[in-house]
Coordinates of C-alpha atoms and ligand atoms in Angstrom, one line a residue:
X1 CA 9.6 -29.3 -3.4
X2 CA 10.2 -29.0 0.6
X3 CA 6.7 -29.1 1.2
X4 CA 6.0 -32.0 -1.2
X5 CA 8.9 -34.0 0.7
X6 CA 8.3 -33.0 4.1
X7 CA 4.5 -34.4 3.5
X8 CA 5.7 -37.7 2.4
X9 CA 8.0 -37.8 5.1
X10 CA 5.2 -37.1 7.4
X11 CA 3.2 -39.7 5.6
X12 CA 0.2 -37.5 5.0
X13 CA -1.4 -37.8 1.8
X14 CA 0.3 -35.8 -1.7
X15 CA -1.1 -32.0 -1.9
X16 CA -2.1 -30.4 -4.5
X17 CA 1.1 -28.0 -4.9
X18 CA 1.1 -25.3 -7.9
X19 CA 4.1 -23.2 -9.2
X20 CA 2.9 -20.4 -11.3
X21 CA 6.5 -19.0 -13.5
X22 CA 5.8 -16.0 -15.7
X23 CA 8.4 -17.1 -18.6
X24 CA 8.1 -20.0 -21.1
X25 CA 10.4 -21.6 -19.5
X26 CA 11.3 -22.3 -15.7
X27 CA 14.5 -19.9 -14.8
X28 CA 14.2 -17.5 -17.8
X29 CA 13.1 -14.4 -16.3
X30 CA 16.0 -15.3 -13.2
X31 CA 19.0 -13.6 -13.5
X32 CA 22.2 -12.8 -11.4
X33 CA 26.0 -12.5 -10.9
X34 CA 25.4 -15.0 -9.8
X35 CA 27.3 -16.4 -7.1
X36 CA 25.5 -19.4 -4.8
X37 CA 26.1 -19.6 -0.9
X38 CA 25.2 -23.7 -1.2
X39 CA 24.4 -23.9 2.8
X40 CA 20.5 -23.2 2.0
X41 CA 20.7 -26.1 -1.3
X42 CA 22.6 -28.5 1.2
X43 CA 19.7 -28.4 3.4
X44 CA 17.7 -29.0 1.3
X45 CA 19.2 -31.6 -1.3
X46 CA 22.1 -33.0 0.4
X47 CA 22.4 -35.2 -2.7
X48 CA 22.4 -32.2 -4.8
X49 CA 25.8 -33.4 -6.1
X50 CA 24.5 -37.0 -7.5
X51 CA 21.6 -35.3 -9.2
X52 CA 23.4 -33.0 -11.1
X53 CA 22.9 -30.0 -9.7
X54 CA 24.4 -27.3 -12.3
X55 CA 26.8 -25.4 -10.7
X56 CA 29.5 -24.0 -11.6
X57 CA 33.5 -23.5 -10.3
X58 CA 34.0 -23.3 -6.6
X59 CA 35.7 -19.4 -6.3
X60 CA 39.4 -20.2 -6.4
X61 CA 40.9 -16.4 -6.1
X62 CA 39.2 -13.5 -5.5
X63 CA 40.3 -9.8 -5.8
X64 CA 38.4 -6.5 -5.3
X65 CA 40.1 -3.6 -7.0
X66 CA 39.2 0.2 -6.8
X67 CA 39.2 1.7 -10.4
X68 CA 39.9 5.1 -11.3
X69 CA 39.4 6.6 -15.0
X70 CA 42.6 5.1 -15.9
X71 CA 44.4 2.9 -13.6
X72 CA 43.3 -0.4 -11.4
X73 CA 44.5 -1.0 -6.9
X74 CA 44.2 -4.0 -5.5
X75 CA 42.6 -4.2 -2.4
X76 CA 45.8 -5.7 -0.5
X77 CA 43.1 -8.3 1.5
X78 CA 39.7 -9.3 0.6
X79 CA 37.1 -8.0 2.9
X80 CA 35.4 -10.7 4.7
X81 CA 32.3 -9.8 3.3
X82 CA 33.4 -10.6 0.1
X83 CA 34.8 -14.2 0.9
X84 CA 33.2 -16.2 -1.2
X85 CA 34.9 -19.1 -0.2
X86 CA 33.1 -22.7 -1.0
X87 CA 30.4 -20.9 -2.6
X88 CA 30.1 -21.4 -6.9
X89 CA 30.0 -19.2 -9.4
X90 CA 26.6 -20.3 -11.7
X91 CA 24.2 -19.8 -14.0
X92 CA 20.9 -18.5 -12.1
X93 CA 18.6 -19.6 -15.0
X94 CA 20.2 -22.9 -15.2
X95 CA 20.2 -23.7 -11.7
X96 CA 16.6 -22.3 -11.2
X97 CA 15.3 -24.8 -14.5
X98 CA 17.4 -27.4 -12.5
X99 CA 15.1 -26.8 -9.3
X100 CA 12.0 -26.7 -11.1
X101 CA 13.0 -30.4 -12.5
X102 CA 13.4 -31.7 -9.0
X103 CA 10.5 -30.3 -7.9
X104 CA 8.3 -31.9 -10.6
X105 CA 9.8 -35.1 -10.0
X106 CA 8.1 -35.0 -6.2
X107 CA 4.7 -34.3 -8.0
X108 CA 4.9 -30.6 -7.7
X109 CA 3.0 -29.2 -10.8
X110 CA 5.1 -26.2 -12.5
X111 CA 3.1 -24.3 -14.5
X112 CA 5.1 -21.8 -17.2
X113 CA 4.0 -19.1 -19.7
X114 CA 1.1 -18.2 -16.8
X115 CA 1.5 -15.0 -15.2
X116 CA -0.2 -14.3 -12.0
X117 CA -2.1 -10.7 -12.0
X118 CA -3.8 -10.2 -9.6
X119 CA -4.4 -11.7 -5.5
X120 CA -7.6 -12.9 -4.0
X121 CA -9.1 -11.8 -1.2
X122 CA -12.1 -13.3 1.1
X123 CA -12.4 -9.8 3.0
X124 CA -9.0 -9.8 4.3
X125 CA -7.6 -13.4 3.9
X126 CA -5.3 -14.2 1.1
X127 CA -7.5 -16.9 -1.0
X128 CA -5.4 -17.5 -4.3
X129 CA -4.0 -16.0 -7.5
X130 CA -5.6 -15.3 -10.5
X131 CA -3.9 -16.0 -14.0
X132 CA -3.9 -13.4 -16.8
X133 CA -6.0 -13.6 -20.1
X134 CA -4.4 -14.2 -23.4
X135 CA -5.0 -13.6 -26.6
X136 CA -6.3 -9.7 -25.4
X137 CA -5.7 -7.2 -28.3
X138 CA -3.9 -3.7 -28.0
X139 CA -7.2 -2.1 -27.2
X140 CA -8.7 -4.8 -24.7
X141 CA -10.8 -6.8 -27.2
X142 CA -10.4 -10.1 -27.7
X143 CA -8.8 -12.0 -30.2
X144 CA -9.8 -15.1 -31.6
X145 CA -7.2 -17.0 -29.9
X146 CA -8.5 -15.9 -26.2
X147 CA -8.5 -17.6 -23.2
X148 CA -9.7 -16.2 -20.0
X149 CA -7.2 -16.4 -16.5
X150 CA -8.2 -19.0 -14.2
X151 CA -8.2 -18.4 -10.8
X152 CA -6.1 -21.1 -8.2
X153 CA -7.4 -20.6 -4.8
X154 CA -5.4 -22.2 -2.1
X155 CA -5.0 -22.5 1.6
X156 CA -1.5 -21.2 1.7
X157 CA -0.3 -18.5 -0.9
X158 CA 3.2 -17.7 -1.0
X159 CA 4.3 -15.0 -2.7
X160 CA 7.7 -15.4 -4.9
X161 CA 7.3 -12.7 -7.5
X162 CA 10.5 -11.0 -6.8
X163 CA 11.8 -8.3 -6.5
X164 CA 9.7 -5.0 -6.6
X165 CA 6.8 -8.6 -7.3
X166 CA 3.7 -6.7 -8.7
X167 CA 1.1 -9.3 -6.6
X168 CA 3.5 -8.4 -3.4
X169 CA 3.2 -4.7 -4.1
X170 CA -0.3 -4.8 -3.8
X171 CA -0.5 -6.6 -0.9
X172 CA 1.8 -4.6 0.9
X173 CA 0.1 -1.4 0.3
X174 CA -3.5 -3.1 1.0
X175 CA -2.7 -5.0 4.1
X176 CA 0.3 -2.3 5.5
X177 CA 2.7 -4.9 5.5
X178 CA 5.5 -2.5 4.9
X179 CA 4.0 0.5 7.6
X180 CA 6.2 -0.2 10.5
X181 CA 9.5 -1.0 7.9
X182 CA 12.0 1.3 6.6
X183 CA 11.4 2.1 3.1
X184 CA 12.7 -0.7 0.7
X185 CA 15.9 0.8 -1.4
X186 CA 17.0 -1.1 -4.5
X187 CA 20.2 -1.0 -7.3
X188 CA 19.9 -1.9 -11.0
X189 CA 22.3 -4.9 -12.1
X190 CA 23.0 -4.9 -15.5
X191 CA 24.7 -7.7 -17.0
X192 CA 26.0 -9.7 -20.0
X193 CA 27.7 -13.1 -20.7
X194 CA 31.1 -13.2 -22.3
X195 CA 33.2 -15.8 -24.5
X196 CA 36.8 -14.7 -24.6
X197 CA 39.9 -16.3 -25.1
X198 CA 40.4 -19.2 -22.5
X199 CA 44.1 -17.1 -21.1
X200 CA 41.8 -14.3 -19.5
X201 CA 40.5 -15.9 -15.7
X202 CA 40.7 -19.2 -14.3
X203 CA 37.3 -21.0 -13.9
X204 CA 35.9 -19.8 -10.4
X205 CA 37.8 -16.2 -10.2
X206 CA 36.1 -13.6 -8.6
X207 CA 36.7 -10.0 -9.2
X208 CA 34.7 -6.9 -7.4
X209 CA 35.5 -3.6 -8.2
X210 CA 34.6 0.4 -6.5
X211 CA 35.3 3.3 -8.2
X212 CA 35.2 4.3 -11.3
X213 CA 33.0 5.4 -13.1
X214 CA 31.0 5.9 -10.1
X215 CA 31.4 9.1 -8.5
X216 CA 31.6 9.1 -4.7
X217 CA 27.9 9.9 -3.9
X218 CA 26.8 7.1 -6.1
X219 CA 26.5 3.4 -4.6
X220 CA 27.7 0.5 -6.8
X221 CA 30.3 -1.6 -8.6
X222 CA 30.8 -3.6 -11.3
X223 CA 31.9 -7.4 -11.2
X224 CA 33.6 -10.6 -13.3
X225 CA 32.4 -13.8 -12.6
X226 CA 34.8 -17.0 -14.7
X227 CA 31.9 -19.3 -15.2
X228 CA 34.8 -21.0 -17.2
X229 CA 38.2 -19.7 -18.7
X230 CA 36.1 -18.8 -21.5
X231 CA 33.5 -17.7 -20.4
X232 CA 32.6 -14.9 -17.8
X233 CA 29.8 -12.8 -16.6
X234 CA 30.7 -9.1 -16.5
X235 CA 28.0 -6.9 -15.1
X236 CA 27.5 -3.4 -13.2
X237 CA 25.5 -2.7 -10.0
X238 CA 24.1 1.2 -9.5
X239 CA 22.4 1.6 -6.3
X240 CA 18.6 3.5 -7.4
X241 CA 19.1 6.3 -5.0
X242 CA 21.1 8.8 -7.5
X243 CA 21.0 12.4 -7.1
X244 CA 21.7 13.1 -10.8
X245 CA 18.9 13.3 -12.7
X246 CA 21.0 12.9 -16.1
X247 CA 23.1 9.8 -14.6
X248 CA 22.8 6.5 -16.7
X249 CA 23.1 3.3 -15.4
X250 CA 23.5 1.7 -18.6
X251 CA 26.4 4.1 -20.1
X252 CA 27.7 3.6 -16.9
X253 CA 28.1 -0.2 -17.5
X254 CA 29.5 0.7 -20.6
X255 CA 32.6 2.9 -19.1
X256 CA 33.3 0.0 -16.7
X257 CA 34.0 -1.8 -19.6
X258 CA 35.8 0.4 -21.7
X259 CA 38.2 0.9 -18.3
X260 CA 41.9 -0.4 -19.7
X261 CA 41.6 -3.3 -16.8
X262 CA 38.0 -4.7 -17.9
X263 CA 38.7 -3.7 -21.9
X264 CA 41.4 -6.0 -21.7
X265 CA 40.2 -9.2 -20.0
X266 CA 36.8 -8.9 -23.1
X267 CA 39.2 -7.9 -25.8
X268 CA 38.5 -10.2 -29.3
X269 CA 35.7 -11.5 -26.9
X270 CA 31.9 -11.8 -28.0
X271 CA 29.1 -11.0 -26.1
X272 CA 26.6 -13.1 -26.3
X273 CA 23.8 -12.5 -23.7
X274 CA 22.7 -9.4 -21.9
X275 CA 20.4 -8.7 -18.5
X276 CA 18.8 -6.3 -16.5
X277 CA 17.3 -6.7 -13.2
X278 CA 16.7 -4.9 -10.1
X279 CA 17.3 -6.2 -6.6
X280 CA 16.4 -5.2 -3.0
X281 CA 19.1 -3.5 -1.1
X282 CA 17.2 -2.1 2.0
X283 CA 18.2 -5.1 4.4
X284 CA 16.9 -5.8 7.4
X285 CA 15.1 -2.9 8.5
X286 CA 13.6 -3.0 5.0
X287 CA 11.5 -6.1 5.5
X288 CA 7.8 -6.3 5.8
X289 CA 5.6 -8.6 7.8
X290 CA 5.9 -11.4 5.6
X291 CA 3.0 -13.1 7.0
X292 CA -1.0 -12.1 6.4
X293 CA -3.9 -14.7 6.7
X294 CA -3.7 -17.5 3.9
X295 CA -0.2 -15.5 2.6
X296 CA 3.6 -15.9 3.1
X297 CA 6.5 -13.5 1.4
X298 CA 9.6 -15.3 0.6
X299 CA 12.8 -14.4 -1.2
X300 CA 13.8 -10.6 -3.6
X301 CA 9.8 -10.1 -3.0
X302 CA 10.1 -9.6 0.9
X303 CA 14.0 -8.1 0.8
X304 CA 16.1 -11.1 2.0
X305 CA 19.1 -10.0 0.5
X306 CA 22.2 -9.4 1.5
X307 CA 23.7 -6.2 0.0
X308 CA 27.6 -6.7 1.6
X309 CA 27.9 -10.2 0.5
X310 CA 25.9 -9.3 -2.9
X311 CA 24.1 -12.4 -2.3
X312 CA 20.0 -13.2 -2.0
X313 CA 19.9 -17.2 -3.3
X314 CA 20.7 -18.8 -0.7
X315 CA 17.9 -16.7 1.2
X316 CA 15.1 -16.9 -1.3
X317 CA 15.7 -21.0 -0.8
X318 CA 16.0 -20.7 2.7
X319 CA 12.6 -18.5 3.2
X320 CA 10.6 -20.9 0.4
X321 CA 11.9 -23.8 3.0
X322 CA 10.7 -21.9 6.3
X323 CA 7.4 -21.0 3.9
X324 CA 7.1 -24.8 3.3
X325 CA 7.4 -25.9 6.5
X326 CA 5.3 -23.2 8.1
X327 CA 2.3 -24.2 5.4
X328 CA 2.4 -27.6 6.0
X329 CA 2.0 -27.2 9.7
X330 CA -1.3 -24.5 8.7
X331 CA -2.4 -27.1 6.7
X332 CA -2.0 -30.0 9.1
X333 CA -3.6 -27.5 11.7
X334 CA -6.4 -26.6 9.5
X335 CA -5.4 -23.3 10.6
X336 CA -3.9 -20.5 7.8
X337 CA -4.9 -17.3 9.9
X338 CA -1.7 -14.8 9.9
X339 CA -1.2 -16.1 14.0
X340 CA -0.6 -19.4 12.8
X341 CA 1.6 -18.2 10.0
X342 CA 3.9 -16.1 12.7
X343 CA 6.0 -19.1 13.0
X344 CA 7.7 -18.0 9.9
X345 CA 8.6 -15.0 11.3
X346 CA 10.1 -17.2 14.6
X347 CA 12.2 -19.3 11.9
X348 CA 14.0 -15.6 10.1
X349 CA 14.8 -14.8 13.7
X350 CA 15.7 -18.0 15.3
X351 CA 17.9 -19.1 12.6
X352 CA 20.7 -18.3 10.0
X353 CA 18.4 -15.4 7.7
X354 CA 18.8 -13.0 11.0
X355 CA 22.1 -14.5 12.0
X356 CA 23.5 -12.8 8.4
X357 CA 21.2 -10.3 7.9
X358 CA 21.0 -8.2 11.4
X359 CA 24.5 -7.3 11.9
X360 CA 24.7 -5.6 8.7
X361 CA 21.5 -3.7 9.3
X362 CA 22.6 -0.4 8.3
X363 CA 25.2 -0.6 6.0
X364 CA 23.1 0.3 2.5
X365 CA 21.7 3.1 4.6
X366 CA 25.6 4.4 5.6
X367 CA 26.3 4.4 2.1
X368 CA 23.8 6.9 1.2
X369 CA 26.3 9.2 3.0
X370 CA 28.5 8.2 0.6
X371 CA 31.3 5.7 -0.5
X372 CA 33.8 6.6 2.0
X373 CA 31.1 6.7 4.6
X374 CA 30.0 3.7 3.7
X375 CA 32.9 1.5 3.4
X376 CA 33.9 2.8 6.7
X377 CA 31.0 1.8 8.4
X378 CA 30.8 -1.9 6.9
X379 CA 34.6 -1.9 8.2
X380 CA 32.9 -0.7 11.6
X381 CA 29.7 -3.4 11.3
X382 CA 32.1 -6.4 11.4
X383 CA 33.4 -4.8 14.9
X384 CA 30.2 -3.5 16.4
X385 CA 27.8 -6.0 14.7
X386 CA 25.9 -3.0 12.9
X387 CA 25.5 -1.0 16.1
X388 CA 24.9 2.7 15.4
X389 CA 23.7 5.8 17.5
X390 CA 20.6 5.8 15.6
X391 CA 19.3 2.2 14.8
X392 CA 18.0 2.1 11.8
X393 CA 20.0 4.8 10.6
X394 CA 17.6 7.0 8.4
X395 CA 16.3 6.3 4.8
X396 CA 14.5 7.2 2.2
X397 CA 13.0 5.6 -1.1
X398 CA 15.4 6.0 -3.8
X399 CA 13.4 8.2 -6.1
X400 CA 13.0 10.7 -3.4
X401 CA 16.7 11.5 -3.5
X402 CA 16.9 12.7 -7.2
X403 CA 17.1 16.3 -7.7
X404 CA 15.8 18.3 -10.4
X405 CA 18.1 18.9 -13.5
X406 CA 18.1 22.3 -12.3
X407 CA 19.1 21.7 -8.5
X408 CA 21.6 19.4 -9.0
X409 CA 23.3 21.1 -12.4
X410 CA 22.3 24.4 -11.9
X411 CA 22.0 26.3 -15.2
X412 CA 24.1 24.8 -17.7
X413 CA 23.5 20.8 -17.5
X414 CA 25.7 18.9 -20.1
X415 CA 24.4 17.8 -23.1
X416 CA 23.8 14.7 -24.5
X417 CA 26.8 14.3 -26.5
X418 CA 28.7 15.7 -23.4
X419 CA 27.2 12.3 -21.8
X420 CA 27.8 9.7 -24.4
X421 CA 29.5 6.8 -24.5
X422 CA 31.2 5.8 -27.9
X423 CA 29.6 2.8 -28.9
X424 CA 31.5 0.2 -31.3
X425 CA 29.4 -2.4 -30.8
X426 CA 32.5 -4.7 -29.7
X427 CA 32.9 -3.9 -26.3
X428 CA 30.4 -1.3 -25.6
X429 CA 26.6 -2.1 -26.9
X430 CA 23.5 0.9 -27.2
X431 CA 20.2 -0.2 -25.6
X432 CA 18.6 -2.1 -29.0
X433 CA 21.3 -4.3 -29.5
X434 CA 21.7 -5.0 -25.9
X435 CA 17.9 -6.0 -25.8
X436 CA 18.3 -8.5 -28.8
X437 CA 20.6 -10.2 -26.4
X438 CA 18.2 -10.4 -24.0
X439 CA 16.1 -12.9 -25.8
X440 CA 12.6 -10.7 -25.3
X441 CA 10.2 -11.3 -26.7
X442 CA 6.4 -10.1 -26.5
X443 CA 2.9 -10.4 -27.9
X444 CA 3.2 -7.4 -30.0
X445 CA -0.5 -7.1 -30.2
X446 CA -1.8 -7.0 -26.4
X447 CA -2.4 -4.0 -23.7
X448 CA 0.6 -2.1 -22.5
X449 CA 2.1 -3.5 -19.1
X450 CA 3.4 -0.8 -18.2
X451 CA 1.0 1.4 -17.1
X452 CA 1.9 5.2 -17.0
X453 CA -1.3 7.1 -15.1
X454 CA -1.0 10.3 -16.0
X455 CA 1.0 10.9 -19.8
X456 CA 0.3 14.6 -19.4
X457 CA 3.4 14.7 -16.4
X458 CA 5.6 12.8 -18.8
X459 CA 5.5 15.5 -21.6
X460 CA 5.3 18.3 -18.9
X461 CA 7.0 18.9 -15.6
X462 CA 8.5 15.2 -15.4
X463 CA 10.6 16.9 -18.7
X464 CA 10.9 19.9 -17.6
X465 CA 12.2 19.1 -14.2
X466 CA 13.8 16.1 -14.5
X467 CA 14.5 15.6 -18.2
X468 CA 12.7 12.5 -18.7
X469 CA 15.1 10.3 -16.4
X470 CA 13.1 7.1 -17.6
X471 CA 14.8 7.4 -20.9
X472 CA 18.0 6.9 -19.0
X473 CA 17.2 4.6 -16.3
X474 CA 15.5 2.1 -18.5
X475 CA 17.9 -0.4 -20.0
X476 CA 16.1 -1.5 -22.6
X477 CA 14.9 1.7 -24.2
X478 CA 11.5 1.2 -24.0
X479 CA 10.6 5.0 -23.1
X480 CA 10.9 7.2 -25.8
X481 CA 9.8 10.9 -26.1
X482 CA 8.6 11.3 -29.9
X483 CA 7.9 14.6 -31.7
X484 CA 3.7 14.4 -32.5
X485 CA 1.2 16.5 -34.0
X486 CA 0.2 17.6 -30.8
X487 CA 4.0 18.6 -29.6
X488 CA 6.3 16.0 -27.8
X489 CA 4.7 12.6 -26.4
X490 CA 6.1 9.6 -24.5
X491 CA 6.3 6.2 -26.6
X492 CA 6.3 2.8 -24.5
X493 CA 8.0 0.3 -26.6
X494 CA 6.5 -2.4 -24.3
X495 CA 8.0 -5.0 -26.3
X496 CA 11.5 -4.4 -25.2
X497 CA 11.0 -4.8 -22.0
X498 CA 13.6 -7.0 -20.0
X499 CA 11.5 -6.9 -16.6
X500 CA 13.9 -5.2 -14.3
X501 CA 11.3 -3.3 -12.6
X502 CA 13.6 -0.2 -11.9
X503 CA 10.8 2.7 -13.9
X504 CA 8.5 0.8 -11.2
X505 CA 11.0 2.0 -8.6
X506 CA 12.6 5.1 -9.5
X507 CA 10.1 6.9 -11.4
X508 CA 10.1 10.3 -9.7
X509 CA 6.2 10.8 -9.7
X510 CA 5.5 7.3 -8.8
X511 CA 3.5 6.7 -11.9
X512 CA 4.3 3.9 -13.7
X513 CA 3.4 0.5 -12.6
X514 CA 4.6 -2.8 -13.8
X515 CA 2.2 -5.6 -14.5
X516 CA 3.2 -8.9 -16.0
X517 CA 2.4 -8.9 -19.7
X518 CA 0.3 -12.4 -20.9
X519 CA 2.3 -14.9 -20.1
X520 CA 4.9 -16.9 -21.5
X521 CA 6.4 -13.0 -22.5
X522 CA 9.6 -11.3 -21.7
X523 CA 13.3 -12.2 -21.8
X524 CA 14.8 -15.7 -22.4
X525 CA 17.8 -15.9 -19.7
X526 CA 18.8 -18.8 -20.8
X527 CA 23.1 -19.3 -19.0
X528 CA 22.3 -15.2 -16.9
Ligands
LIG601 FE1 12.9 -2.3 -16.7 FE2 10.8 -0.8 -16.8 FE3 12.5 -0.7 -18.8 FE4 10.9 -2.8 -18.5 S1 10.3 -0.8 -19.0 S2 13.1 -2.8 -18.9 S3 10.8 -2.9 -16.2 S4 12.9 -0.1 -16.7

């Protein structure tokens, strides 16, 4: 939408702009807390009020409260991190579908249900996208109802795909985009939507919690946006860097809730939509080159994301804008080579992305040392302005840290029923009927897109050493070890899948990769 408004503004002639969106509809695969800085929006819809924009409450209280197992402290101030002030609690999807409508209406053409698979190349030079086919059968063939991908060359490619974005992830490793960055670290958020009783929260109240059930070598929290009094978001945040091989993010989401302070504020609630999704918590040092000839990074799929503030919309916008107007001036240049395409990096550092992002360079990092650690040092970064005696402070990817069940329980691990939650379906939800909430929904019939390279370490030393952590780390249950005739076998139940990405990420081995399914598949977000 930048682009096609800063060409008519230049009075150049319309481009040929093209969205590609994965889901059936624009904004369903987006989710989040989701709470919107609006400086990015203002800059670029200052009129985003008379068109309707569709957000939500402006935060009127906020509170961040450490849990333990049984009882709930108030943080006596709000750290300024957490200050949401005039910023709105929304609807990602909605807001996202909202976007897409104002784009169109500047000619942009949005194209949904067409996933893009794979990146073109002329030697080294970014070229274009290629669509996936459809109508593909289980085994490959094709069905009567096939249609081949198209390809969509372009000058200017920018890549959008998200977070852990399987077209970015390829490009990254081909073109070493990522060789002089730290590696990228990433939490799981998993969330659903509420209807309670309108007495709970006041529209626009903001509560963060630490603690509980987190131990203190685990990163995360769980939060409660009021979309409305009756209506909140409630959702849990584990960092992907545990040691525990037998932790659970989604049983963990689960205890937050059943905690007397959460249990009451959903009690003779309903919930009525669920969401997984991972997002990039490495920061600044994380970030690749987000420039290549013909290519630009923007948004969850480079890392702009600001772990303290828990906030990455306002940055995605504001990188699509710098991506706009850094196109537009290749384009006008004739020139797309990755020196031309530099400029973007000049906007990150001359303006408000490094402004937010560099002084709190190394606080994911500090907590890897743990919680204390780590809220002391994010006390420290507001001082220092993320100063430390080793800059970056170290890191590694997330999957590197888990331990075996062996190293990290020693001989006697608990059980399963040692780690259950008790699910009543109420207030705490198992995996399926979490998923139903999710809206997914797949081509049954159609190669797997999650591709696991070698089966043989799933049945082997991945259970063995690490009993299987997929089956925990997934939140949509769509890794299942099955008895079989010949012994114990891992089933993908591809159809459930919700598209966080985290197996992608935390898979000890480094197996599994995600790629998009045919398009038009996957969950339906509708109000995440
Ligand atoms: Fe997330 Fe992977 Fe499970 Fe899909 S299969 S829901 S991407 S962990």
């Amino acid at each position: 939408m930048h682009l096609a408004r800063l060409r008519k503004s230049s009075g150049g002639d319309p481009l040929a702009i093209a969205v590609l969106e994965k889901s059936r509809e624009s904004g369903g695969h987006m989710l989040s807390g989701a709470i919107l800085d609006p400086s990015a929006l203002r800059d670029l819809l200052p009129d985003f009020e008379s068109r309707g924009a569709p957000l939500g409450p402006v935060v009127q209280d906020e509170r961040v409260l450490f849990l333990t197992e049984r009882r709930t402290f108030r943080f006596p101030i709000t750290p300024p991190p957490l200050k949401n002030h005039g910023c709105h609690v929304i609807s990602l999807s909605r807001f996202a579908r909202w976007l897409a409508e104002q784009a169109e209406a500047e000619g942009v053409d949005v194209f949904t249900g067409f996933a893009a698979t794979e990146v073109l190349y002329e030697g080294e030079r970014i070229v274009g996208v290629r669509t996936g086919d459809r109508g593909v059968d289980r085994q490959g063939g094709r069905k009567p109802t096939f249609e081949q991908g198209v390809d969509i060359r372009a000058t200017v490619t920018v890549l959008a795909d998200g977070v852990r974005g399987n077209l970015t992830k390829t490009v990254l490793g081909r073109l070493r985009l990522a060789a002089a960055s730290q590696p990228q670290s990433y939490a799981l958020g998993i969330k659903e939507l509420w209807e309670v009783p309108a007495d709970r929260l006041a529209a626009g109240t903001v509560v963060h919690t630490l603690g509980y059930p987190l131990r203190a070598e685990e990163f995360g929290g769980g939060f409660i946006y009021a979309l409305a009094p009756d209506r909140l978001s409630v959702g849990f945040v584990t960092g992907l860097d545990y040691r525990d091989p037998l932790f659970d993010p989604h049983a963990a989401f689960q205890r937050f809730k059943r905690h007397p302070a959460i249990a009451a504020l959903l009690a003779d609630g309903q919930m009525v939509r669920y969401g997984a999704k991972a997002l990039p918590e490495g920061g600044w040092h994380a970030l690749p080159r987000a420039y290549a000839d013909g290519a630009l990074v923007i948004g969850d799929a480079a890392g702009f994301l600001n772990s303290l503030r828990l906030k990455g919309i306002h940055l995605a916008m504001r990188t699509g804008m710098y991506a706009a107007e850094v196109a537009l001036d290749a384009l006008q240049a004739g020139d797309a080579s990755a020196d031309r395409l530099e400029a973007f990096r000049d906007k990150v550092d001359d303006g408000p992305v490094r402004r937010e992002l560099y002084p709190v360079r190394n606080v994911h990092q500090a907590f890897g040392h743990g919680l204390l650690a780590g809220l002391a040092y994010a006390g420290l970064s507001l001082l220092n302005r993320g100063w430390w005696l080793r800059d970056p402070m170290p890191s590694h990817p997330g999957h590197e840290r888990m331990q075996t069940v062996r190293a990290y329980h020693g001989s006697d691990p608990p059980g399963p029923a040692q780690a259950a939650v008790p699910i009543d379906r109420t207030l705490t939800f198992d995996r399926l009927t979490n998923v139903h909430f999710s809206g997914a929904r797949h081509e049954e019939d159609q190669p797997t897109h999650l591709l696991v390279r070698d089966l043989d370490i799933c049945r082997t030393r991945c259970r063995e050493e690490f009993a299987n952590p997929c089956l925990r780390f997934c939140p949509a249950q769509v890794y299942e070890m099955v008895e079989s005739d010949d012994g114990v076998r891992l089933q993908i139940n591809a159809s459930n899948c919700v598209h966080c990405k985290t197996c992608d990420i935390l898979d000890p081995y480094q197996i599994v990769d995600w790629v998009p399914p045919e398009g038009g598949g996957g969950p339906h977000y509708d109000g995440m």
